[in-house]
Tab-separated table of C-alpha atoms in Angstrom:
chain	number	residue	atom	x	y	z
A	15	MET	CA	59.345	-7.681	-16.554
A	16	SER	CA	57.192	-4.864	-18.149
A	17	HIS	CA	59.170	-2.423	-20.298
A	18	SER	CA	56.374	0.098	-19.668
A	19	SER	CA	56.440	1.316	-23.278
A	20	PRO	CA	55.030	-0.327	-26.432
A	21	PHE	CA	57.561	1.842	-28.456
A	22	ILE	CA	60.469	0.425	-26.561
A	23	GLN	CA	59.081	-2.987	-26.756
A	24	GLU	CA	58.582	-2.574	-30.574
A	25	THR	CA	62.163	-1.433	-30.943
A	26	LEU	CA	63.574	-4.537	-28.908
A	27	SER	CA	61.483	-6.826	-30.901
A	28	ALA	CA	62.981	-5.548	-34.196
A	29	ILE	CA	66.483	-6.499	-33.032
A	30	GLN	CA	67.674	-9.554	-35.029
A	31	LEU	CA	70.348	-11.966	-34.487
A	32	VAL	CA	73.572	-11.214	-36.339
A	33	SER	CA	73.791	-13.923	-38.939
A	34	ASP	CA	76.941	-16.286	-39.176
A	35	ALA	CA	76.573	-15.999	-43.050
A	36	GLY	CA	77.768	-12.527	-42.985
A	37	VAL	CA	80.781	-13.528	-40.872
A	38	ARG	CA	81.621	-16.307	-43.374
A	39	ARG	CA	81.320	-14.038	-46.303
A	40	ALA	CA	83.634	-11.408	-44.722
A	41	GLN	CA	86.175	-14.004	-43.776
A	42	LEU	CA	86.234	-15.540	-47.204
A	43	SER	CA	86.992	-12.082	-48.440
A	44	TRP	CA	89.728	-11.415	-46.004
A	45	ASP	CA	91.389	-14.833	-46.785
A	46	ARG	CA	91.639	-13.845	-50.523
A	47	LEU	CA	93.721	-10.827	-49.875
A	48	THR	CA	97.516	-10.726	-50.375
A	49	LYS	CA	98.551	-11.484	-46.801
A	50	PRO	CA	99.029	-14.487	-44.599
A	51	GLN	CA	95.605	-15.632	-43.179
A	52	GLY	CA	94.619	-13.730	-40.136
A	53	SER	CA	97.716	-11.575	-40.151
A	54	LEU	CA	95.786	-8.369	-39.674
A	55	GLY	CA	94.469	-9.799	-36.337
A	56	ARG	CA	91.797	-7.875	-34.815
A	57	LEU	CA	91.567	-5.452	-37.879
A	58	GLU	CA	90.022	-8.450	-39.649
A	59	SER	CA	87.470	-9.372	-36.878
A	60	LEU	CA	86.443	-5.666	-36.595
A	61	GLY	CA	85.712	-5.371	-40.289
A	62	THR	CA	83.956	-8.864	-40.222
A	63	GLN	CA	81.766	-7.579	-37.301
A	64	TYR	CA	80.777	-4.610	-39.385
A	65	VAL	CA	79.997	-6.718	-42.432
A	66	SER	CA	77.977	-9.179	-40.360
A	67	ILE	CA	75.851	-6.442	-38.831
A	68	THR	CA	75.250	-4.423	-41.883
A	69	GLN	CA	74.964	-7.302	-44.351
A	70	SER	CA	76.922	-5.216	-46.794
A	71	LEU	CA	79.877	-6.599	-48.863
A	72	PRO	CA	81.459	-4.988	-50.632
A	73	VAL	CA	81.533	-2.100	-48.218
A	74	LYS	CA	82.047	1.582	-48.518
A	75	ASN	CA	83.319	3.948	-45.794
A	76	PRO	CA	80.208	4.514	-43.695
A	77	GLU	CA	78.875	7.955	-42.814
A	78	ALA	CA	79.528	8.204	-39.132
A	79	MET	CA	78.004	10.265	-36.340
A	80	VAL	CA	79.086	10.611	-32.728
A	81	PHE	CA	76.308	11.430	-30.264
A	82	VAL	CA	77.414	13.219	-27.065
A	83	LEU	CA	74.527	13.234	-24.573
A	84	ALA	CA	74.699	15.762	-21.735
A	85	ALA	CA	72.846	15.837	-18.397
A	86	ASP	CA	73.274	16.897	-14.752
A	87	HIS	CA	72.950	14.753	-11.599
A	88	GLY	CA	71.459	15.644	-8.325
A	89	VAL	CA	73.952	13.485	-6.520
A	90	ALA	CA	76.684	15.884	-7.518
A	91	ARG	CA	75.536	18.130	-4.528
A	92	GLU	CA	77.127	15.421	-2.238
A	93	GLY	CA	80.443	16.604	-3.214
A	94	VAL	CA	81.410	13.488	-5.257
A	95	SER	CA	83.267	15.361	-8.172
A	96	ALA	CA	86.290	17.461	-8.363
A	97	TYR	CA	84.081	19.982	-10.422
A	98	PRO	CA	80.777	21.785	-9.943
A	99	SER	CA	77.652	20.895	-11.971
A	100	SER	CA	78.052	24.172	-13.832
A	101	VAL	CA	80.739	22.729	-15.746
A	102	THR	CA	78.391	20.424	-17.597
A	103	ALA	CA	76.776	23.463	-19.419
A	104	GLN	CA	80.103	25.155	-19.970
A	105	MET	CA	81.466	21.994	-21.682
A	106	VAL	CA	78.357	21.795	-23.867
A	107	LYS	CA	79.096	25.215	-25.024
A	108	ASN	CA	82.707	24.266	-25.698
A	109	PHE	CA	81.371	21.236	-27.770
A	110	LEU	CA	79.144	23.508	-29.807
A	111	GLN	CA	82.022	25.964	-30.518
A	112	GLY	CA	84.162	22.931	-31.800
A	113	GLY	CA	86.857	23.235	-29.051
A	114	ALA	CA	86.818	20.043	-27.129
A	115	ALA	CA	88.706	16.847	-27.558
A	116	ILE	CA	85.681	15.075	-29.087
A	117	ASN	CA	85.455	17.736	-31.796
A	118	VAL	CA	89.196	17.489	-32.677
A	119	LEU	CA	89.015	13.550	-32.886
A	120	ALA	CA	85.755	13.497	-34.698
A	121	ARG	CA	87.202	15.874	-37.414
A	122	GLN	CA	90.125	13.493	-37.665
A	123	VAL	CA	87.906	10.634	-38.685
A	124	GLY	CA	85.392	12.660	-40.624
A	125	ALA	CA	82.515	11.899	-38.156
A	126	LYS	CA	79.729	14.359	-37.485
A	127	VAL	CA	79.079	15.279	-33.962
A	128	ARG	CA	75.623	15.740	-32.477
A	129	ILE	CA	75.318	17.267	-29.062
A	130	VAL	CA	72.104	16.390	-27.149
A	131	ASP	CA	70.803	18.135	-24.162
A	132	MET	CA	69.066	15.367	-22.141
A	133	GLY	CA	68.933	17.173	-18.820
A	134	VAL	CA	71.575	19.911	-18.269
A	135	GLN	CA	70.546	21.770	-15.149
A	136	GLU	CA	70.963	25.221	-16.790
A	137	ASP	CA	68.369	26.404	-19.365
A	138	MET	CA	70.605	26.433	-22.485
A	139	GLY	CA	67.891	27.590	-24.837
A	140	ALA	CA	68.150	26.037	-28.386
A	141	PRO	CA	71.480	27.415	-29.837
A	142	SER	CA	72.477	26.195	-33.206
A	143	GLY	CA	73.913	22.651	-33.156
A	144	LEU	CA	72.248	21.647	-29.940
A	145	TRP	CA	69.425	18.959	-29.974
A	146	VAL	CA	67.258	19.564	-26.998
A	147	ARG	CA	65.596	16.657	-25.448
A	148	LYS	CA	65.642	17.906	-21.973
A	149	ILE	CA	63.737	15.781	-19.597
A	150	GLY	CA	64.459	17.874	-16.445
A	151	LEU	CA	66.991	20.285	-15.103
A	152	GLY	CA	69.185	17.383	-13.813
A	153	THR	CA	68.082	14.379	-11.958
A	154	ARG	CA	67.170	14.331	-8.264
A	155	ASN	CA	69.801	13.337	-5.599
A	156	PHE	CA	69.472	9.562	-5.283
A	157	CYS	CA	70.569	9.763	-1.697
A	158	GLU	CA	67.105	11.384	-1.009
A	159	GLY	CA	64.971	9.110	-3.248
A	160	PRO	CA	64.899	7.860	-6.856
A	161	ALA	CA	66.866	9.910	-9.286
A	162	MET	CA	63.848	10.128	-11.684
A	163	SER	CA	60.457	8.735	-12.115
A	164	ARG	CA	60.024	5.566	-14.219
A	165	GLU	CA	58.079	7.636	-16.783
A	166	GLN	CA	61.121	9.883	-17.179
A	167	ALA	CA	63.336	6.718	-17.482
A	168	VAL	CA	61.112	5.349	-20.240
A	169	GLN	CA	61.161	8.834	-21.948
A	170	SER	CA	64.915	9.086	-21.793
A	171	VAL	CA	65.203	5.738	-23.607
A	172	GLU	CA	62.600	6.524	-26.017
A	173	ASP	CA	64.338	9.746	-27.036
A	174	GLY	CA	67.589	7.897	-27.527
A	175	ILE	CA	65.794	5.566	-29.967
A	176	ARG	CA	64.389	8.422	-31.848
A	177	LEU	CA	67.735	10.088	-32.240
A	178	VAL	CA	69.069	6.965	-33.850
A	179	GLN	CA	66.017	6.624	-36.164
A	180	GLU	CA	66.530	10.250	-37.338
A	181	ALA	CA	70.156	9.785	-37.976
A	182	HIS	CA	69.613	6.510	-39.803
A	183	ALA	CA	67.030	8.133	-42.066
A	184	ASP	CA	69.671	10.838	-42.871
A	185	GLY	CA	72.071	8.000	-44.053
A	186	ILE	CA	74.228	7.518	-40.932
A	187	ARG	CA	75.615	3.928	-40.963
A	188	LEU	CA	78.032	4.084	-38.077
A	189	ILE	CA	77.485	5.546	-34.568
A	190	GLY	CA	79.753	6.465	-31.776
A	191	VAL	CA	78.450	7.335	-28.315
A	192	GLY	CA	79.754	9.732	-25.640
A	193	GLU	CA	78.502	11.806	-22.804
A	194	MET	CA	79.000	14.732	-20.544
A	195	GLY	CA	77.714	15.110	-17.017
A	196	ILE	CA	79.242	16.176	-13.725
A	197	GLY	CA	78.437	13.252	-11.384
A	198	ASN	CA	77.897	10.611	-13.960
A	199	THR	CA	80.699	8.276	-12.880
A	200	THR	CA	79.038	8.197	-9.418
A	201	VAL	CA	75.688	7.169	-10.909
A	202	SER	CA	77.540	4.784	-13.241
A	203	SER	CA	79.281	3.186	-10.413
A	204	ALA	CA	75.773	2.606	-8.667
A	205	ILE	CA	74.424	1.006	-11.780
A	206	THR	CA	77.504	-1.258	-12.147
A	207	ALA	CA	77.394	-2.450	-8.495
A	208	VAL	CA	73.667	-3.163	-8.931
A	209	MET	CA	74.004	-4.951	-12.266
A	210	THR	CA	77.154	-6.888	-11.814
A	211	ARG	CA	76.761	-7.669	-8.144
A	212	HIS	CA	80.269	-6.328	-7.425
A	213	SER	CA	80.776	-4.160	-4.293
A	214	VAL	CA	80.641	-0.423	-4.630
A	215	ALA	CA	84.334	-0.155	-3.582
A	216	ASP	CA	85.333	-2.437	-6.419
A	217	VAL	CA	83.658	-0.525	-9.182
A	218	THR	CA	84.117	3.036	-8.098
A	219	GLY	CA	87.117	5.197	-9.300
A	220	LYS	CA	88.274	8.802	-9.118
A	221	GLY	CA	86.179	10.055	-12.012
A	222	THR	CA	87.226	13.660	-12.588
A	223	GLY	CA	90.167	13.146	-10.209
A	224	VAL	CA	88.966	13.222	-6.678
A	225	ASP	CA	91.474	12.699	-4.007
A	226	ALA	CA	91.483	9.634	-1.609
A	227	LEU	CA	89.237	11.335	0.932
A	228	GLN	CA	86.635	12.277	-1.627
A	229	LEU	CA	86.868	8.868	-3.277
A	230	ALA	CA	85.854	7.311	0.199
A	231	LYS	CA	83.015	9.719	0.539
A	232	LYS	CA	81.906	8.904	-3.142
A	233	ILE	CA	81.802	5.173	-2.212
A	234	GLN	CA	79.791	5.969	0.932
A	235	VAL	CA	77.424	8.170	-1.128
A	236	ILE	CA	76.811	5.419	-3.592
A	237	GLU	CA	76.131	2.808	-0.942
A	238	ARG	CA	73.670	5.149	0.680
A	239	GLY	CA	71.827	5.691	-2.641
A	240	ILE	CA	71.486	1.988	-3.309
A	241	GLN	CA	70.402	1.192	0.169
A	242	ARG	CA	67.844	3.979	-0.015
A	243	ASN	CA	66.296	2.977	-3.363
A	244	ILE	CA	66.973	-0.765	-3.552
A	245	PRO	CA	66.937	-0.945	-7.378
A	246	ASP	CA	65.837	-4.198	-8.967
A	247	ALA	CA	68.779	-5.718	-11.088
A	248	HIS	CA	66.109	-7.953	-12.948
A	249	ASP	CA	64.418	-4.546	-14.134
A	250	PRO	CA	66.873	-2.322	-16.108
A	251	LEU	CA	64.405	0.622	-16.277
A	252	ASP	CA	63.969	0.328	-12.421
A	253	VAL	CA	67.764	0.639	-11.954
A	254	LEU	CA	68.010	3.520	-14.448
A	255	ALA	CA	65.033	5.359	-12.733
A	256	LYS	CA	66.398	4.888	-9.230
A	257	VAL	CA	70.051	5.504	-9.543
A	258	GLY	CA	70.731	6.502	-13.195
A	259	GLY	CA	70.691	9.576	-15.331
A	260	PHE	CA	69.045	11.086	-18.217
A	261	GLU	CA	72.001	10.854	-20.516
A	262	ILE	CA	72.356	7.173	-19.600
A	263	GLY	CA	68.927	6.446	-20.487
A	264	GLY	CA	69.412	8.290	-23.802
A	265	LEU	CA	72.470	6.149	-24.432
A	266	VAL	CA	70.478	2.974	-23.742
A	267	GLY	CA	67.928	4.025	-26.317
A	268	ILE	CA	70.647	4.805	-28.811
A	269	LEU	CA	72.108	1.329	-28.332
A	270	VAL	CA	68.878	-0.745	-28.820
A	271	GLY	CA	67.725	1.661	-31.492
A	272	ALA	CA	70.825	1.312	-33.520
A	273	ALA	CA	70.712	-2.424	-33.262
A	274	ALA	CA	67.102	-2.342	-34.525
A	275	CYS	CA	68.208	-0.292	-37.488
A	276	ARG	CA	71.228	-2.759	-38.134
A	277	VAL	CA	73.752	0.145	-37.433
A	278	PRO	CA	77.047	-0.734	-35.488
A	279	VAL	CA	77.602	1.446	-32.414
A	280	VAL	CA	81.109	2.057	-31.097
A	281	LEU	CA	81.146	2.419	-27.266
A	282	ASP	CA	83.285	4.901	-25.532
A	283	GLY	CA	84.305	4.372	-21.875
A	284	PHE	CA	82.609	3.796	-18.412
A	285	ILE	CA	79.310	5.589	-18.777
A	286	THR	CA	78.656	4.251	-22.284
A	287	GLY	CA	79.631	0.743	-20.841
A	288	VAL	CA	77.035	1.132	-18.247
A	289	ALA	CA	74.463	1.979	-20.935
A	290	ALA	CA	75.557	-1.167	-22.534
A	291	LEU	CA	74.932	-3.262	-19.435
A	292	LEU	CA	71.415	-1.999	-19.309
A	293	ALA	CA	70.683	-2.231	-22.938
A	294	VAL	CA	71.857	-5.889	-23.039
A	295	ALA	CA	69.708	-6.592	-19.925
A	296	LEU	CA	66.807	-5.273	-21.968
A	297	GLU	CA	67.609	-7.386	-25.136
A	298	PRO	CA	70.609	-9.686	-25.318
A	299	HIS	CA	70.750	-9.553	-29.143
A	300	CYS	CA	71.784	-5.966	-29.221
A	301	GLN	CA	75.195	-6.802	-27.681
A	302	ALA	CA	76.499	-8.087	-31.150
A	303	TYR	CA	75.902	-4.685	-32.661
A	304	MET	CA	78.322	-2.991	-30.255
A	305	ILE	CA	82.016	-2.362	-30.769
A	306	PRO	CA	83.983	-1.726	-27.515
A	307	SER	CA	86.599	0.952	-28.235
A	308	HIS	CA	88.755	1.011	-25.153
A	309	VAL	CA	89.119	0.068	-21.546
A	310	SER	CA	88.811	3.038	-19.294
A	311	ALA	CA	91.020	3.906	-16.291
A	312	GLU	CA	87.799	3.605	-14.259
A	313	PRO	CA	87.895	0.234	-12.311
A	314	GLY	CA	84.167	-0.372	-13.002
A	315	HIS	CA	84.714	-0.246	-16.738
A	316	ARG	CA	86.916	-3.241	-16.757
A	317	LEU	CA	84.483	-5.225	-14.890
A	318	ILE	CA	81.688	-4.185	-17.259
A	319	MET	CA	83.790	-5.296	-20.250
A	320	HIS	CA	84.461	-8.746	-18.504
A	321	ALA	CA	80.699	-9.075	-17.660
A	322	LEU	CA	79.781	-8.426	-21.296
A	323	GLY	CA	82.511	-10.648	-22.693
A	324	PHE	CA	84.006	-7.753	-24.476
A	325	HIS	CA	87.681	-7.318	-25.453
A	326	PRO	CA	88.220	-3.531	-26.075
A	327	LEU	CA	90.485	-2.554	-29.058
A	328	LEU	CA	92.491	-0.055	-27.054
A	329	ASP	CA	93.982	0.377	-23.523
A	330	LEU	CA	95.197	4.122	-23.223
A	331	ASP	CA	94.288	4.959	-19.708
A	332	LEU	CA	91.489	7.262	-21.177
A	333	ARG	CA	88.987	8.707	-18.807
A	334	LEU	CA	87.741	11.779	-20.520
A	335	GLY	CA	84.444	10.456	-22.071
A	336	GLU	CA	82.706	12.640	-24.598
A	337	GLY	CA	83.202	9.903	-27.245
A	338	THR	CA	86.945	10.337	-27.482
A	339	GLY	CA	87.722	6.620	-27.409
A	340	ALA	CA	84.901	5.897	-29.826
A	341	CYS	CA	86.427	8.199	-32.355
A	342	LEU	CA	89.807	6.397	-32.107
A	343	ALA	CA	88.118	3.067	-32.737
A	344	ILE	CA	86.178	4.554	-35.655
A	345	GLY	CA	89.581	5.299	-37.192
A	346	LEU	CA	90.469	1.643	-36.732
A	347	LEU	CA	87.342	0.456	-38.306
A	348	GLN	CA	87.854	2.755	-41.212
A	349	SER	CA	91.507	1.305	-41.642
A	350	SER	CA	90.007	-2.208	-41.434
A	351	LEU	CA	87.352	-1.506	-44.235
A	352	ALA	CA	89.893	0.277	-46.286
A	353	CYS	CA	92.115	-2.904	-46.231
A	354	LEU	CA	89.005	-5.267	-46.983
A	355	THR	CA	88.022	-3.191	-49.921
A	356	GLN	CA	91.312	-1.808	-51.324
A	357	MET	CA	93.944	-4.567	-50.944
A	358	ALA	CA	94.675	-6.814	-54.029
A	359	THR	CA	93.527	-10.361	-53.981
A	360	PHE	CA	95.967	-13.190	-54.836
A	361	GLU	CA	94.151	-13.493	-58.231
A	362	SER	CA	94.317	-9.770	-59.110
A	363	ALA	CA	97.992	-9.527	-57.972
A	364	GLY	CA	98.906	-12.551	-60.141
A	365	VAL	CA	100.156	-14.556	-57.258
A	366	ASP	CA	100.093	-18.100	-58.580
A	367	GLU	CA	98.429	-20.516	-55.998
A	368	ALA	CA	101.323	-22.957	-56.300
A	369	VAL	CA	103.977	-20.443	-55.329
A	370	ARG	CA	102.145	-18.304	-52.735
A	371	PRO	CA	104.362	-17.622	-49.891
A	372	PHE	CA	101.744	-18.296	-47.332
A	373	PRO	CA	101.225	-22.024	-46.801
A	374	GLU	CA	98.356	-21.612	-44.557
A	375	LEU	CA	96.312	-20.437	-47.624
A	376	ALA	CA	97.223	-23.312	-49.747
């Protein structure tokens, strides 16, 4: 498979295996702390994953950024969402004003939020706080042909890689990903069906909250789009071009770019899960750099998590997107790293080895 871009190929080639040595070092550090071995459960494995990716021990609280990528989808004209496409631009303005759930939750964990226009159908100009990487005024309707050209698919991935490289140069060492785009659960269901070989009906949910009649129509629209375009599951960029979205391509770029920079990425819900599917298909090694935050109420997301062998940290029936679940998981990672770096060891606490209350550590 040709990746059609030397820049993407160079990025994929830079992704290294996460070493077992980092895992062992972190585990030894956990085991010296004043607690029964393994008693902090997945908080321990979360901190261990961070250490193994970044190769940093002792660790400090990483500077975090959540990318929210926005774009519109031509397939929304088929009536697959409870909301019109104009809501995408309206919500981007809300993000810029700090009034959305993502803004609130990012402030809670001290993460910066970067809003990126990958392809909102309204010309939003360049207001303060908006990173404009607009590839087009929304994708085309995939029921009528490919959602975008292969060149646009490549550009979207390249733009995502560059976003990460800029953030990394600015000292960002932890990334969360989110999105906004009316119609994007429809395109995500299409990609999931193609990449996992599950039926469209199995991977498609209510998205913004459509009723049963609209859900049946949504399934039929996705089936039509796949039949019309015949995306090649062995070529992730072909799938992205034929039934994807500009923001999904940007997310794929962030995921592979972050892995190349050895920066952990916290996934959000269904749409970022779809980007993870495509990124792992491009380069399997990038999977170890991803932290799955939660399992979405969208049925396709659970199937993606299973396909990738992920066990999300949370199950809260979230289906908002925006990076909200990623922020909650960033809070858990911060708690994990705080325990790893601030708890007393048996030695510093003066707990004699012979009388430690935890026989599994003896």
